XYZ file of C-alpha atoms in Angstrom:
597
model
C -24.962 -7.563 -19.150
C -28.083 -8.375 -17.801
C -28.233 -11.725 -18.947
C -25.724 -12.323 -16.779
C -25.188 -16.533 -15.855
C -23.384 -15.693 -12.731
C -25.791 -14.901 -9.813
C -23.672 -14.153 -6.271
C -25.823 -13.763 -2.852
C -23.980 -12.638 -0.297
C -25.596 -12.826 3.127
C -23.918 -12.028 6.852
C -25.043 -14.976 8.117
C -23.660 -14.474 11.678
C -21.665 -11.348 12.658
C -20.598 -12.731 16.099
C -19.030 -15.806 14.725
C -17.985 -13.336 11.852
C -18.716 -15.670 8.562
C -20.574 -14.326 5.737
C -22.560 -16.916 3.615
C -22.466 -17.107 0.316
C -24.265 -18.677 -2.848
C -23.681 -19.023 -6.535
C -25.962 -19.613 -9.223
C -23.984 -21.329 -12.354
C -26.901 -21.061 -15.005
C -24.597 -23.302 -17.653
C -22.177 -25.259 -15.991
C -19.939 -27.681 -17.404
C -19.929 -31.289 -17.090
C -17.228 -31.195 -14.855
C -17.703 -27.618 -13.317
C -14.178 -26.190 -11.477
C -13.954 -23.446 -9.047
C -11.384 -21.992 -7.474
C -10.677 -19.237 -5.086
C -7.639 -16.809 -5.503
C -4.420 -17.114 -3.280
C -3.491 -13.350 -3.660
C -5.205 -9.821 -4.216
C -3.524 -7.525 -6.695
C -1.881 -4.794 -6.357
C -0.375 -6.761 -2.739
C 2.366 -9.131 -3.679
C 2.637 -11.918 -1.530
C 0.347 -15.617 -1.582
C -2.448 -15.040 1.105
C -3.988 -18.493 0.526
C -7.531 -16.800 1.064
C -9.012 -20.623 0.964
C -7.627 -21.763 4.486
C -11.376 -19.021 5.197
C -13.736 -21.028 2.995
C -15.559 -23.674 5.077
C -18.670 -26.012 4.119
C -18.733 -25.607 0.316
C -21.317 -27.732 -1.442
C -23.466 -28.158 -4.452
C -26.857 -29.062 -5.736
C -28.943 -29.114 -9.081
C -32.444 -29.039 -7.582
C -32.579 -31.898 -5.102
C -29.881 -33.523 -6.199
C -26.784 -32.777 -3.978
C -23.404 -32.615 -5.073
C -19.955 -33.224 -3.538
C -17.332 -31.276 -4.289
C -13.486 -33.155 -5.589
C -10.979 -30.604 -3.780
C -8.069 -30.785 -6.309
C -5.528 -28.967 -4.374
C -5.641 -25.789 -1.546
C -7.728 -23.635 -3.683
C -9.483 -25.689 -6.483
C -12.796 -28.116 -6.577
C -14.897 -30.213 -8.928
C -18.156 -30.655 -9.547
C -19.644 -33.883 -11.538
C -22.717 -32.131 -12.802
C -25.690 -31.983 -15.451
C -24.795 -29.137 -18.057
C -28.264 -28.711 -18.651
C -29.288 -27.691 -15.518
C -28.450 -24.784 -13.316
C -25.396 -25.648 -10.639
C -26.010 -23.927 -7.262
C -23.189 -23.896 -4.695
C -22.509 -22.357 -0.977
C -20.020 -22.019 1.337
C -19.267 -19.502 3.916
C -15.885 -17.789 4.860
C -14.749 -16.356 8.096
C -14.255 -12.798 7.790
C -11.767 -11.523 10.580
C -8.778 -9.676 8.905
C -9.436 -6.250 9.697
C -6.820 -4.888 6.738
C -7.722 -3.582 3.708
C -6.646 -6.583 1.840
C -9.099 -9.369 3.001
C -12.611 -9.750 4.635
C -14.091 -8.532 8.023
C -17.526 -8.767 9.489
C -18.676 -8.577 13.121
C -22.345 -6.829 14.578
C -20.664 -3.356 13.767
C -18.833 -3.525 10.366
C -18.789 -5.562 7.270
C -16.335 -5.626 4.487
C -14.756 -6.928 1.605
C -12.777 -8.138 -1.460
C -14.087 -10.164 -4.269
C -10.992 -12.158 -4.084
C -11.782 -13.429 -0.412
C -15.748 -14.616 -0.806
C -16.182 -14.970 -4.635
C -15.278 -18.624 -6.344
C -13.801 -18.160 -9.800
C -15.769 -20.307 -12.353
C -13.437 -22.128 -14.364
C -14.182 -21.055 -18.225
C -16.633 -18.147 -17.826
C -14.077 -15.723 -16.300
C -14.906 -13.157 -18.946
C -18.858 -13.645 -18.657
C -20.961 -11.316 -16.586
C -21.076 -11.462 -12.985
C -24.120 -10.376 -10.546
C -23.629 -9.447 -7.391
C -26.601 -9.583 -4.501
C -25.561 -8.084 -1.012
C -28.671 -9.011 1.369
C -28.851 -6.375 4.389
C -28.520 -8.146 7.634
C -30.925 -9.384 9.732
C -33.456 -6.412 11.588
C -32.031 -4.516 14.696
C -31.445 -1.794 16.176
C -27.694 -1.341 14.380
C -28.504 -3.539 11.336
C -31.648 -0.905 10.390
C -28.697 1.870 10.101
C -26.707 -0.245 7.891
C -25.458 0.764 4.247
C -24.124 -0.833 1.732
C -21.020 1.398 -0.590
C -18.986 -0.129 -3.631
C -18.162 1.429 -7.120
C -19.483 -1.700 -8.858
C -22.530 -0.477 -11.283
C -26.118 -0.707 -9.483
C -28.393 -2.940 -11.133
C -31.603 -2.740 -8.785
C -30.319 -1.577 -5.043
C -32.219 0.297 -2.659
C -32.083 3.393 -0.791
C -29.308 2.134 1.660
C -27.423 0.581 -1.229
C -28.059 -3.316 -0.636
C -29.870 -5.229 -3.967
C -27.708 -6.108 -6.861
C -24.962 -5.350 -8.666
C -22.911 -5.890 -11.933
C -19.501 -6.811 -12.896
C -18.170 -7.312 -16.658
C -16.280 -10.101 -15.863
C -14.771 -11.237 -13.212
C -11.746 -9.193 -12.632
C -13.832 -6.578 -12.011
C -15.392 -8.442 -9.411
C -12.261 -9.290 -8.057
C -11.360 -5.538 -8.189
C -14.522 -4.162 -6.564
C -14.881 -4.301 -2.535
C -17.671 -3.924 -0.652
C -18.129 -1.626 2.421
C -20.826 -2.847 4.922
C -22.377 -1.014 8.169
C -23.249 2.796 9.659
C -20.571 4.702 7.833
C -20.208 8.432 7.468
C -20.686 9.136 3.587
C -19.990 12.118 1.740
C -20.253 12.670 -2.170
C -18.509 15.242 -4.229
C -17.237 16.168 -7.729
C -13.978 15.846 -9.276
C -13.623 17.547 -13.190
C -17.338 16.409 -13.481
C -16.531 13.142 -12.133
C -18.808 11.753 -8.974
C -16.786 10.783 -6.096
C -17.756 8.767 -2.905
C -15.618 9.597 0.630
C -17.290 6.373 3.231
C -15.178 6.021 6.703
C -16.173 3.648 9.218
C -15.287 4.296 12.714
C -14.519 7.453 13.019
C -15.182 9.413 16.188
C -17.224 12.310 16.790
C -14.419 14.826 16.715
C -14.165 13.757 13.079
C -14.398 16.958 10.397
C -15.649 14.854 7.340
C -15.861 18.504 5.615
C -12.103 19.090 5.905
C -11.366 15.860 4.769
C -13.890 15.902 1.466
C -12.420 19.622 0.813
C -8.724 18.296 0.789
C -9.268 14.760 -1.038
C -11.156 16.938 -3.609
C -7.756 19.407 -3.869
C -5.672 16.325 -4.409
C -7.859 14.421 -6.766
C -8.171 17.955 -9.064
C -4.319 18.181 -8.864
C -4.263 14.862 -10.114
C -6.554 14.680 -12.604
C -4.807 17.995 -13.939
C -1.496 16.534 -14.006
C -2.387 13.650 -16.234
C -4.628 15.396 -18.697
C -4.659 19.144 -18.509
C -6.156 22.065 -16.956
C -9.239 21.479 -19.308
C -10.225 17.939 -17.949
C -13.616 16.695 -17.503
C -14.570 20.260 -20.041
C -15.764 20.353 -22.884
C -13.531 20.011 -25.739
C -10.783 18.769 -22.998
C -9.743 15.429 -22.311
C -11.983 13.047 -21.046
C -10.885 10.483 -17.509
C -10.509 6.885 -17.683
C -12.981 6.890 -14.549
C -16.495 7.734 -14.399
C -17.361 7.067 -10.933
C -14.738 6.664 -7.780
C -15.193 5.616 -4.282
C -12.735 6.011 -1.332
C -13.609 3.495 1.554
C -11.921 4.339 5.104
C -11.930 2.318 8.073
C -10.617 4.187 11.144
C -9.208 1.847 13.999
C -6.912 2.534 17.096
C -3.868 1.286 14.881
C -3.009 0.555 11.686
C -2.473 2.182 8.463
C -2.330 1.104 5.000
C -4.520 0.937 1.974
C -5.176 -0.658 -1.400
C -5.833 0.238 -5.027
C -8.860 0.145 -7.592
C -9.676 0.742 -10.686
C -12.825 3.113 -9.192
C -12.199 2.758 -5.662
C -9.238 2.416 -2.825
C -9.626 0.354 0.819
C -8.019 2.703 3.521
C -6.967 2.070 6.872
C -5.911 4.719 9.014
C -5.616 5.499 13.322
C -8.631 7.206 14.744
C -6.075 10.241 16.068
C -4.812 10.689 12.086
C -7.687 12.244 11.287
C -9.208 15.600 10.906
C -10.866 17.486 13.956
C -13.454 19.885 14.259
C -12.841 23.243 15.853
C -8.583 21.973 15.714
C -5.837 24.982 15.595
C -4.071 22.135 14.509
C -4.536 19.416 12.784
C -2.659 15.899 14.290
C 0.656 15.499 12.411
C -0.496 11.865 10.659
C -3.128 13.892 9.283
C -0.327 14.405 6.446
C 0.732 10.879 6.279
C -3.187 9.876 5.615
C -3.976 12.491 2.605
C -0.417 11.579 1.212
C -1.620 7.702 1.370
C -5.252 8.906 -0.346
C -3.045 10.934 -2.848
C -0.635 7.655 -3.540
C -3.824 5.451 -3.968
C -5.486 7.990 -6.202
C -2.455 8.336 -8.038
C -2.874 4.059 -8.555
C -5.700 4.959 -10.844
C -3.758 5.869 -13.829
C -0.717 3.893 -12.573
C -1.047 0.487 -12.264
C -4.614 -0.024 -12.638
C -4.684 1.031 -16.301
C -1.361 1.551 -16.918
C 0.085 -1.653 -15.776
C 3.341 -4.367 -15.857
C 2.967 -5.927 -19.442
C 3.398 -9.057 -16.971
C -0.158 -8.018 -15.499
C -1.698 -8.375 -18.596
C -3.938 -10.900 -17.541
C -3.895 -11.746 -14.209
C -3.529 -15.404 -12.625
C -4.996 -15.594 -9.144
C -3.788 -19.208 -8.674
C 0.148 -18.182 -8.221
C 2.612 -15.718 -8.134
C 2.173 -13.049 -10.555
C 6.438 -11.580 -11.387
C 7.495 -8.294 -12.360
C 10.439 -6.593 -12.241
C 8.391 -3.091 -12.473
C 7.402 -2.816 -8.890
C 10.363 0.402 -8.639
C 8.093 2.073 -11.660
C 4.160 1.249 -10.576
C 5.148 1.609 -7.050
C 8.231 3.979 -6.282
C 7.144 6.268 -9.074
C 3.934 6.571 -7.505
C 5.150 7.088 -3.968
C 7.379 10.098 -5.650
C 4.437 11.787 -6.773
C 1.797 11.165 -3.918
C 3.990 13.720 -1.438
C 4.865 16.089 -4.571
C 1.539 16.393 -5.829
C 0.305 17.457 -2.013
C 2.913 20.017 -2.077
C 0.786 21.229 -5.838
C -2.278 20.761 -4.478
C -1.414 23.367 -1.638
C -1.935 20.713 1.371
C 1.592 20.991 2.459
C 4.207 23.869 1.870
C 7.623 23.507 0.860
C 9.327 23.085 4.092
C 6.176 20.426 4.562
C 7.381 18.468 1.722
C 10.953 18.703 2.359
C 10.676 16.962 5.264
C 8.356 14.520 3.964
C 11.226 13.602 1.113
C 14.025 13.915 4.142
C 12.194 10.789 5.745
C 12.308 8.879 2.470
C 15.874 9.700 1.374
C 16.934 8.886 5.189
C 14.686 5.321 5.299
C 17.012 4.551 1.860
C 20.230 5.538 3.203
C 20.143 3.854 6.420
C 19.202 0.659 4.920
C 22.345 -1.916 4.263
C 19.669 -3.801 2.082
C 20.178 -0.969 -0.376
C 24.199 -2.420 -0.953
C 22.881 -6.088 -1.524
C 19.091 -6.579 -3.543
C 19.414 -3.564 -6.919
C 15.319 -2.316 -6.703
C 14.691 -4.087 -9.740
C 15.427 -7.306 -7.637
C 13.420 -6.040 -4.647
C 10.279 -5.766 -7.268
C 10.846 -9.481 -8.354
C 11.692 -10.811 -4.622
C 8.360 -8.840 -3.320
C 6.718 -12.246 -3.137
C 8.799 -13.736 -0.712
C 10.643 -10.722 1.188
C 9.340 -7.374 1.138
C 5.820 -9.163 2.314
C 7.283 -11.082 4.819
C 9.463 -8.595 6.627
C 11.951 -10.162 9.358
C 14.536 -9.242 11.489
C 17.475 -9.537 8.802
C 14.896 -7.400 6.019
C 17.126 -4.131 6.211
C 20.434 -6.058 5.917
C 19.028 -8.055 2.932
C 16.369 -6.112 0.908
C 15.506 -2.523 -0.728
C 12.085 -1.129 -0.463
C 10.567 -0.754 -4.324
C 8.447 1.934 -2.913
C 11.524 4.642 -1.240
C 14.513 3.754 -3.574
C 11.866 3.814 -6.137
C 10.622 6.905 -5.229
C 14.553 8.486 -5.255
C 15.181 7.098 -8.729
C 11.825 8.886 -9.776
C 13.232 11.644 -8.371
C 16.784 11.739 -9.442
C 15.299 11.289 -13.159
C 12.845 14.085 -12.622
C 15.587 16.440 -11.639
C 18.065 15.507 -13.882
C 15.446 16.139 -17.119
C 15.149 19.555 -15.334
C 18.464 20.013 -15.120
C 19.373 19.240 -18.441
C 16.484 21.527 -19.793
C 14.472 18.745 -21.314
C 10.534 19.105 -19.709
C 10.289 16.471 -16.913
C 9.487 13.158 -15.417
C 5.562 14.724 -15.618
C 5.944 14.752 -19.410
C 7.685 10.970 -19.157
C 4.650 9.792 -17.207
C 2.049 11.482 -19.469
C 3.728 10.244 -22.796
C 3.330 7.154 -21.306
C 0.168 7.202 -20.855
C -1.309 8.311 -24.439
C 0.924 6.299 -26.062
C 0.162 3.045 -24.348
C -3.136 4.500 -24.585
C -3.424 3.606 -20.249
C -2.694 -0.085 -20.673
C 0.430 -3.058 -19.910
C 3.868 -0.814 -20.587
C 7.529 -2.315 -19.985
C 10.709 -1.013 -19.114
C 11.783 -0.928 -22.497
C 8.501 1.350 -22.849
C 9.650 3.500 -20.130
C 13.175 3.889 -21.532
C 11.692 4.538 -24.642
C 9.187 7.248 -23.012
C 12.803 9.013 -21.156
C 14.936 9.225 -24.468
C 11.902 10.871 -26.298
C 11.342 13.421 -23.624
C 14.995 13.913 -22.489
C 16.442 13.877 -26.111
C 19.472 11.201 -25.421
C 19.173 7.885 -23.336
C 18.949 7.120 -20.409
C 19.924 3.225 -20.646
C 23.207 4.100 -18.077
C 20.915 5.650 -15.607
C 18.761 3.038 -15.379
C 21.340 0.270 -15.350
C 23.127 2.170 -12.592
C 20.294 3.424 -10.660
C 17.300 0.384 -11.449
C 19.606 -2.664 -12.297
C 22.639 -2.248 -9.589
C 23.374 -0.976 -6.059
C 25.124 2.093 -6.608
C 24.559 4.761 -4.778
C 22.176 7.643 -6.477
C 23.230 11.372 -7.196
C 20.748 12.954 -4.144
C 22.933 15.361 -3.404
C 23.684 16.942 -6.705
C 20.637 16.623 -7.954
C 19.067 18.295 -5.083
C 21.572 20.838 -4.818
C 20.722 21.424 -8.401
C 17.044 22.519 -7.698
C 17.585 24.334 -4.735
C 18.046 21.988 -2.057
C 21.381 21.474 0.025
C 21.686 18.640 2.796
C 23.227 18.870 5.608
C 24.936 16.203 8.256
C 23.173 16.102 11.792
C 24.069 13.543 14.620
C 22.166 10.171 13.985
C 19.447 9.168 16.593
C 21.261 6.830 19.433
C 19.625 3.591 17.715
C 20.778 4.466 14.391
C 24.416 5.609 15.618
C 24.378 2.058 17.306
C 23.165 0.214 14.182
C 20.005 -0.722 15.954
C 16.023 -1.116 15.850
C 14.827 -1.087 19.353
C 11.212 -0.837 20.749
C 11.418 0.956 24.398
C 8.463 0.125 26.867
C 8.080 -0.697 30.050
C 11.130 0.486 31.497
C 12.589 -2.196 28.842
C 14.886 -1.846 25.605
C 14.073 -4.945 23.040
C 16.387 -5.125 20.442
C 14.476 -5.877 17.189
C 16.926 -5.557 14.578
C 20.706 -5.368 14.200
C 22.064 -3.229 11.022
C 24.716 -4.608 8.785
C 27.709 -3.455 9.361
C 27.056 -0.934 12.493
C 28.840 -0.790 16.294
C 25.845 -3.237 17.492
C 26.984 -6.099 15.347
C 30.386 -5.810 15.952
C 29.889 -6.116 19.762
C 27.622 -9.368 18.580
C 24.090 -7.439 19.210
C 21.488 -10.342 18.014
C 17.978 -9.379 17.487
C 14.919 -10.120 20.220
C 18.146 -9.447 22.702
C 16.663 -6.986 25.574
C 19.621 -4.271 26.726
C 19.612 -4.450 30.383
C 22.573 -2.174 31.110
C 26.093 -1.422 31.066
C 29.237 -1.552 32.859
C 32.177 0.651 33.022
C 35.972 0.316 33.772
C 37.709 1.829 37.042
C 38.790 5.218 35.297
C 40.969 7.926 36.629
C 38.898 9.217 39.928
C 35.978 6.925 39.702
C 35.474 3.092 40.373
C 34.044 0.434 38.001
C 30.618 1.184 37.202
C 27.440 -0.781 36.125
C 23.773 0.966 35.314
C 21.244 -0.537 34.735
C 19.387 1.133 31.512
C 15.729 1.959 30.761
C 15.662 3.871 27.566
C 19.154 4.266 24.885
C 18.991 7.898 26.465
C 19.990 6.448 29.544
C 23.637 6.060 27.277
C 24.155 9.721 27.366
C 23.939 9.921 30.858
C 25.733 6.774 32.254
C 28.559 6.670 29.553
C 29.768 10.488 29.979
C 32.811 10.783 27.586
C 33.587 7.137 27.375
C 33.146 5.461 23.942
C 33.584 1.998 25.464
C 31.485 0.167 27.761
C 30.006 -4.025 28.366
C 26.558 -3.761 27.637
C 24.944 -6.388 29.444
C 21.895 -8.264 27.540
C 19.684 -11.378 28.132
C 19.095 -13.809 25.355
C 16.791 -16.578 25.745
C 17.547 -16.230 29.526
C 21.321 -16.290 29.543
C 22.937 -12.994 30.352
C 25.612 -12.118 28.084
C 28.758 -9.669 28.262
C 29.472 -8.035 25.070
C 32.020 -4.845 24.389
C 30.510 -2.023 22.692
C 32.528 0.455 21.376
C 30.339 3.888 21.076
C 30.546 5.217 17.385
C 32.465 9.099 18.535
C 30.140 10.274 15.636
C 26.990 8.968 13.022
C 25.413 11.274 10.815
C 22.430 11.545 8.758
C 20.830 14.070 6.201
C 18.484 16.625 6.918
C 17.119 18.513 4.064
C 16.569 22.553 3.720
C 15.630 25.377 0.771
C 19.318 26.835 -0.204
C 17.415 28.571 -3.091
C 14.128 29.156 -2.698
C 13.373 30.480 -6.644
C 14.977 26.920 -7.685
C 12.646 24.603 -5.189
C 9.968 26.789 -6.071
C 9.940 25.963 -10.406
C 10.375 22.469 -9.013
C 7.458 22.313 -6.404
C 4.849 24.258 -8.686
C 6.064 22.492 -12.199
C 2.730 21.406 -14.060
């Protein structure tokens, strides 16, 4: 490894015009040297084209300078002496702040492999060295750290200096956090763990946060191998090292998987506060996202899509496995909260209401089956639109519910559990590319018959799924409560300044029949002379404003502008729209569920 004949610099060569410079060192090139740059980051399905960032690339050998021979939006060429050392720069502009990308201004630096590093055509599997220089002195600069869970190779005391990648997936799979973080270190089953956030306020309680990403990381590494992990004579991790890497901003929220680290992006209010009775209620949402990212370790990072095999970062990458890696995942990320003692049972029940209600009031769920959604991730589930409900399935909810109608039907049936399923899995594909066929395989072991009609019906069409009895089953009954007034409507509204924008317009509902189009804004309504009381027209604010202006009519005009023309259209108000809310009919039952090793 240390003869590595890949040699990376990475400089911030100006923070306020947010481009970070970088330089590569080919020590054997070829005579005709291609590099390329990746059009998509794995683990988030959709071409990014990170190129239309890279700006003034160029070679040399010595003094000799080189032109590069672009050979389409992410490739070049280089006409070049094999015998001597190729050196090539470029910088990229850094200012995406999500978790996917690259940012860098005077406060903050960050990111992927797959955004600043070239691919050299040929030595993909070589060693890779990676230099991060610290910025330039100043005041802020002379507090700045550098935080990745690539290997150190000679880095100093703030973590800037060099470090080393087998190959350069890894590369590719390592980002880099830059700039005055809060860092905390702790120990999971013997394993060192890293917690940096950037930009967190001063009413931030890093200890609460470190105490309950250590509870969920336990739980985890429990469920996969044991209460002995990380002991002698028990089973040993895949990981040796793990970093999280928050970035705290006014809004946003997401993250992104590692094989040793995650990229987190979460609101400044989400997080935990010193001296709170009570902690905000997205605290939740953010430990279940560090608990579904965590969960990515053994779960699509090891234990893959046979299509992931090897990855291609010049194109699409398909699989029809998206419902497995990703649903199954986002089944266990809440669950294993509720076993790591982070949420109670009434906690998690609500968590799981949201899901099974996001699912059911989707009319994408009667079109795309979830192992279409997986496929189509590419070009819909990334590029969300005003028809993406009517059209599409999320991988990640109905995903989730088939995870958990096959977890509660192996309990049902007395035959262990999806836990079992997901750690047979994993020792026999010894953590590496599985298939359906695998998983199906995995299911009729544990559950003792197949499970090929479940997985047509549930996976492969759009029938419904057995929530209710399988709920009922283990102790949980639903129950039919009025919709909201958007989703009664068939709507997706945004309400602000004394304005209602219509944003989307559900398949199927009372807002499509009266010929509802979305980016329509809802002025008002008007009423009929009725028995006692003239024609009426109010003008509306909020859909609450319906309750109050309509009284016990279920017909009204509502009166919208679209591009500029007012329209008329009859609405007739659905009498009544339900949706489920889940509750503990039998607490004994939930509780063999919710505490199941």
């Amino acid at each position: 490894m240390t003869g590595a004949g890949l040699h990376y610099r990475v400089e911030c060569a100006d923070t306020h015009a947010h481009l970070f410079a970088v330089t590569l060192t080919i020590d054997r090139p070829a005579a005709l040297q291609r590099v390329s740059l990746p059009v998509w980051i794995p683990g988030s399905y959709l071409v990014r084209e990170f190129s239309k960032n890279l700006q003034d690339l160029g070679g040399s050998q010595g003094r000799r300078k080189l032109v590069a021979t672009q050979l389409d939006k992410c490739t070049w060429e280089f006409a070049c002496n094999p015998d001597k050392p190729l050196v090539l720069r470029w910088q990229v502009c850094a200012y995406d702040h999500s978790v996917r990308t690259a940012w860098l201004d005077a406060d903050r630096g960050f990111f992927n492999g797959t955004s600043l590093f070239l691919q050299v055509d040929g030595q993909a599997d070589s060693p890779h060295r990676i230099e991060v220089v610290a910025p330039a002195a100043g005041a802020e600069a002379a507090r700045w750290s550098c935080a990745t869970a690539l290997r150190p190779q000679k880095v100093d005391r703030r973590g800037f200096g060099s470090y080393l990648a087998a190959n350069y997936d890894e590369l590719a799979d390592s980002p880099f956090e830059l700039g005055a973080f809060w860092s905390a270190d702790f120990e999971v089953c013997g394993v060192p763990h890293r917690f940096v956030v950037a930009g967190a306020p001063a009413s931030f309680d890093g200890a609460r946060l470190v105490a309950d990403t250590q509870a969920i990381c336990e739980t985890q590494m429990r469920f996969w191998h044991g209460e002995r992990v990380g002991k002698r004579g028990g089973a040993k991790p895949p990981h040796d090292r793990y970093v999280f890497m928050l970035n705290a901003v006014d809004d946003g929220y997401g993250g992104l998987e590692h094989r040793h680290s995650t990229a987190l992006i979460c609101t400044r209010r989400d997080l935990p506060q010193l001296a709170a009775k009570k902690q905000p209620e997205g605290y939740v949402t953010l430990l279940g996202l560090i608990s579904h990212e965590y969960f990515h370790t053994w779960n699509v990072k090891r234990m893959r899509p046979s299509e992931f095999e090897r990855y291609d970062y010049g194109r699409e990458n398909y699989t029809r496995m998206l419902w497995f890696f990703e649903g199954f995942t986002s089944y266990y990320d809440d669950l294993l909260l509720r076993r790591a003692g982070r949420v109670d049972d009434a906690g998690y029940l609500r968590l799981l209401n949201k899901t099974v209600n996001q699912v059911l009031q989707a009319p994408g769920r009667h079109v795309q089956s979830v192992a279409e959604a997986s496929y189509d991730a590419w070009v819909k589930y990334y590029r969300q639109d005003e028809q993406t409900p009517n059209t599409t399935i999320s991988y990640y909810t109905k995903g989730a519910l088939v995870a958990l109608c096959l977890d509660l039907t192996l309990r049902h049936e007395d035959q262990g559990s999806l836990d079992d399923v997901m750690r047979l899995l994993w020792t026999t594909g010894a953590g590496g590319p599985i298939s359906e066929a695998d998983v199906a395989s995995a299911l009729e072991q544990v559950g003792g018959r197949s499970f090929a009609g479940e997985i047509a019906s549930w996976v492969h069409s759009t029938d419904e799924l057995p929530l209710s009895d399988v709920l009922r089953a283990h102790g949980v009954a639903t129950l039919d409560e009025p919709a909201q007034r958007a989703q009664a409507l068939g709507l997706r509204v945004a309400e602000a300044n004394g304005s209602v924008q219509v944003k989307m317009v559900l398949r199927g509902g009372a807002a499509e029949r009266a010929g509802f189009s979305a980016n329509d804004e809802w002025l008002g309504i008007e009423l009929p002379a009725a028995r006692g009381r003239a024609a009426q027209a109010w003008r509306i604010t909020k859909l609450d404003d319906l309750s109050l202006y309509l009284g016990p009519a279920g017909k009204c005009t509502a009166l919208v502008a679209r591009d500029r023309r007012l329209l008329r259209l009859p609405l007739a108000v659905p009498a009544s729209e339900t949706t489920w809310r889940l509750f503990a009919h039998d607490a004994a039952a939930l509780k063999r569920w919710m505490e199941a090793g």
